[in-house]
Amino acid sequence: MDRSDHRPAAMLPGSAVFPHRHLTGISGLQPHEIAFLLDEAEQWIDANRSRAKSDRRLDGVTQINAFFENSTRTLLSFEIAGKRLGADVVNMSVGQSSVKKGETLIDTAVTLNAMRADVIVIRHASSGAVQLIADKVDCPVLNAGDGSHEHPTQALLDALTIRRRLGGIAGRRVVICGDILHSRVARSNILALTALAAEVRVVAPSTLMPAAIERMGVEPFTDFDAALEGAEAVMMLRLQNERMSGAFIPSTREYHRRYGLTPERLARAHPKAIVMHPGPMNRGVEIASSVADLAGRSVINEQVEMGVAVRMACLDVLTRRARGVEGWA
Amino acid sequence: MDRSDHRPAAMLPGSAVFPHRHLTGISGLQPHEIAFLLDEAEQWIDANRSRAKSDRRLDGVTQINAFFENSTRTLLSFEIAGKRLGADVVNMSVGQSSVKKGETLIDTAVTLNAMRADVIVIRHASSGAVQLIADKVDCPVLNAGDGSHEHPTQALLDALTIRRRLGGIAGRRVVICGDILHSRVARSNILALTALAAEVRVVAPSTLMPAAIERMGVEPFTDFDAALEGAEAVMMLRLQNERMSGAFIPSTREYHRRYGLTPERLARAHPKAIVMHPGPMNRGVEIASSVADLAGRSVINEQVEMGVAVRMACLDVLTRRARGVEGWA
Amino acid sequence: MDRSDHRPAAMLPGSAVFPHRHLTGISGLQPHEIAFLLDEAEQWIDANRSRAKSDRRLDGVTQINAFFENSTRTLLSFEIAGKRLGADVVNMSVGQSSVKKGETLIDTAVTLNAMRADVIVIRHASSGAVQLIADKVDCPVLNAGDGSHEHPTQALLDALTIRRRLGGIAGRRVVICGDILHSRVARSNILALTALAAEVRVVAPSTLMPAAIERMGVEPFTDFDAALEGAEAVMMLRLQNERMSGAFIPSTREYHRRYGLTPERLARAHPKAIVMHPGPMNRGVEIASSVADLAGRSVINEQVEMGVAVRMACLDVLTRRARGVEGWA
């Protein structure tokens, strides 16, 4: 179901250029803008699979990955994406951060700006921190996850995976199961998938379901089995360690019994339904090992692969104006 | 007041080449050598502001940033500087260091040397550690701050900021206020600014003022208000956390009252006096927030910007001999 | 005794290409394959000593250094090696690792693979972890040390140092002294040196000597003095901190007295015997400072230098097939 019909930007209907300076979230993006980023990402999939990964379009671009919260895969993914495009990539991790010396977030932001960064990728534990920084700097800012707010490149890579595997997104039934209340992955996915006209169902224990979630255009379920009927994509969320004990769920065993994706439960979905997870997985908690490894159905590794392609596209697109790319300057 | 008349090295009076192998401190540099480094830095300011930051003159050069003490901005600045010049930059941070395994500093140094580093940038908590390393390696060593000894690139970036903002340094009254006793920033700045014939006043509580500081050619004050009269540049030092409680100062509130730069106090300086701080700032302690953000007067972000340019110049100049640059080999 | 007669791969007797996909250990390598890697490394020694270190043959190659155990020199060495060949090098250190989030090692491995790494360098505290990862990924894997199993590039750099210093390896008497039981360095060296027909003696207190070590083709000694007779190379192992107190040895002082390499003891070896240590050294424990610094005899820094050359060779050779190098595709 791979799509190889990559269309160049200029031919996109209704959008000669991507009009946003930053990518702080999926919120605010038009459906055709989301589709444009997915289209742009397509070209990098084959490139990354070849032995000639190198593209130098970001030569001379300084990309700062400012990660105020620990991350492995997202940081690696952004770092690899930038380096494959030829950018000078520098990482600022929380351990080294002046934040520990009592500096305000805005002072850190203007400092990075004064070093003439060309694009800043930010992960932060606080919702809204990325927007705060974006407002203070002259260069594009990419949100790599802020608190329980948004994680837009995760939603884009998930949408790209679904589009390639199912041949499209509109009208597809996607079930998202887990801690909907606190998950920035869920939030960004809901925004992206509903914008692209998927039929989105969200499943969570009532303690982890936001009030009035219907207003986001999704259908809430507390019964996972019921929600799975006819699902073509099942997206499991990571159960955060900090929620595993305490008030939100009684126990991980109980959670697995009611909200874990087991082979029996998966059988309730569409016979070809794909299984997704943003990683890292808690095998045996939110997902059974056999499901995570189910050949032809589990697309978890493909999500990781799409992640690099999507981030390359975002880094490229957001810096076009400053790089003076024809038609974008 | 920006200077765009960058003069090439060969035209500098009295100095065809920079004769020092290392940059361990401002001490030992002649005034025209300091001016030469500032002149060299000028060219990178515009380059960094443009979208074509890339210069490949350090292609094939291995730059090791060996930071035995935590730092964000200085490490980032050196890393960005090296990468913009095309160097292969590798960071060795204290967390990973063999020092933790009981290795001596000299053994670490000769190990870095044996890997055929072309330039080593060092930050270390002990005064003199950088010189110790410089004596043991075959390549140029750049001091990125050692104990309470020196921080020469900070002094260079401060001098460059002053020179650009005030149109010159000689005869300008510069007030440096804070922990003069322990500050490597103060020490390197005093050396650089007096060498360039500025009129330097230093301000500190008597517990934080070195004995016989007059011998360095500066005028000491314990009364900040008195010192500010006619000042064209006011440089506030960061109050280190470890001094904030204990014997040196009674309290941060008391410190702020007597040595914090407030709008009222700034009014005692020259009406166009610039405000400087090496960062990260303790807002409300050594500097009032409104002063730190004072448009047209606060040049704190410009200092950060000059830092990258100065470090590019130092990395370039110190490696010229080894790179066989004409006239330097 | 430097060899400059680097022979190109195609001319190597009996081996047109290196047939192994991974380098998980010395075990399994044929003597001529080990010699081939050493020959390949020779070319990088002079290149690294020159000012034009840059070689772009790994342009577009993504090298991930996945270090699940702290390391300074090995990580630096691999990072410098990759960058000098033009690779895009990204480090994943344990501090940032998803492993901390409970992810399985295999899930981490397939994630790195999905990012389309071209070569993965792994250090891990568990013996066999590297092989586990190698079995799960599509790209070459290089073992940078796994538990008490193997550290093949260390053995290669040691063999290269011996070959260059002694003019050959076959028939040379090499003494390895220290914690033979737990040392991956000892193990890989025994495999490499016996394969290359050296006469290897191993020395350890009986508590740190593996049972039936004779089966590896070496002669065990508990008396260091006796072992040293006629030795042309004396390789001291680092005494790991965790063994320094407790059941294995009575005290570091006692250890030094019986197993430390002192000038008096070195006098028992061949008059030109070279002294080796993988670093970082515990001066005064396994090796006396005066011996570590003995001019003309101590080759400890040369080992570090050979390390970069050997790693460049391994990175180059293992990626040739994927890069489509003529005769390797």
Short mmCIF file of N, CA and C in Angstrom, two decimals, chain A residues 37 40-45 48 77 81 160 304-314:
data_model
loop_
_atom_site.label_atom_id
_atom_site.label_comp_id
_atom_site.label_asym_id
_atom_site.label_seq_id
_atom_site.Cartn_x
_atom_site.Cartn_y
_atom_site.Cartn_z
N LEU A 37 2.54 18.50 4.66
CA LEU A 37 3.69 18.00 5.41
C LEU A 37 3.88 16.49 5.20
N GLU A 40 5.38 16.02 1.80
CA GLU A 40 6.81 16.36 1.84
C GLU A 40 7.64 15.25 2.47
N ALA A 41 7.06 14.60 3.49
CA ALA A 41 7.81 13.54 4.17
C ALA A 41 8.05 12.33 3.27
N GLU A 42 7.13 12.10 2.35
CA GLU A 42 7.22 10.90 1.50
C GLU A 42 8.58 10.77 0.82
N GLN A 43 9.10 11.88 0.34
CA GLN A 43 10.35 11.81 -0.42
C GLN A 43 11.52 11.28 0.40
N TRP A 44 11.45 11.48 1.73
CA TRP A 44 12.59 11.10 2.57
C TRP A 44 12.56 9.62 2.94
N ILE A 45 11.41 8.99 2.76
CA ILE A 45 11.32 7.58 3.15
C ILE A 45 12.27 6.75 2.29
N ASN A 48 15.96 7.63 2.90
CA ASN A 48 16.52 7.05 4.12
C ASN A 48 16.80 5.56 3.99
N SER A 77 15.73 11.02 16.79
CA SER A 77 15.04 11.16 15.51
C SER A 77 15.26 12.56 14.93
N ALA A 81 17.49 13.41 11.69
CA ALA A 81 16.80 14.15 10.61
C ALA A 81 17.62 15.37 10.20
N LEU A 160 0.99 9.66 8.74
CA LEU A 160 1.69 9.17 7.55
C LEU A 160 1.68 7.64 7.50
N VAL A 304 8.41 4.55 13.76
CA VAL A 304 9.72 5.14 14.06
C VAL A 304 10.37 5.62 12.77
N GLU A 305 10.28 4.80 11.74
CA GLU A 305 10.88 5.17 10.46
C GLU A 305 10.22 6.42 9.89
N MET A 306 8.89 6.46 9.93
CA MET A 306 8.18 7.64 9.43
C MET A 306 8.56 8.89 10.23
N GLY A 307 8.90 8.67 11.51
CA GLY A 307 9.27 9.80 12.36
C GLY A 307 10.44 10.59 11.81
N VAL A 308 11.47 9.88 11.35
CA VAL A 308 12.63 10.58 10.79
C VAL A 308 12.22 11.34 9.53
N ALA A 309 11.43 10.70 8.69
CA ALA A 309 11.01 11.34 7.44
C ALA A 309 10.17 12.59 7.71
N VAL A 310 9.25 12.48 8.64
CA VAL A 310 8.37 13.62 8.98
C VAL A 310 9.20 14.77 9.55
N ARG A 311 10.17 14.44 10.39
CA ARG A 311 10.98 15.51 10.99
C ARG A 311 11.88 16.17 9.96
N MET A 312 12.37 15.39 9.01
CA MET A 312 13.14 15.99 7.92
C MET A 312 12.26 16.97 7.15
N ALA A 313 11.05 16.55 6.87
CA ALA A 313 10.13 17.42 6.14
C ALA A 313 9.86 18.71 6.91
N CYS A 314 9.60 18.59 8.21
CA CYS A 314 9.29 19.79 9.01
C CYS A 314 10.49 20.73 9.08
#
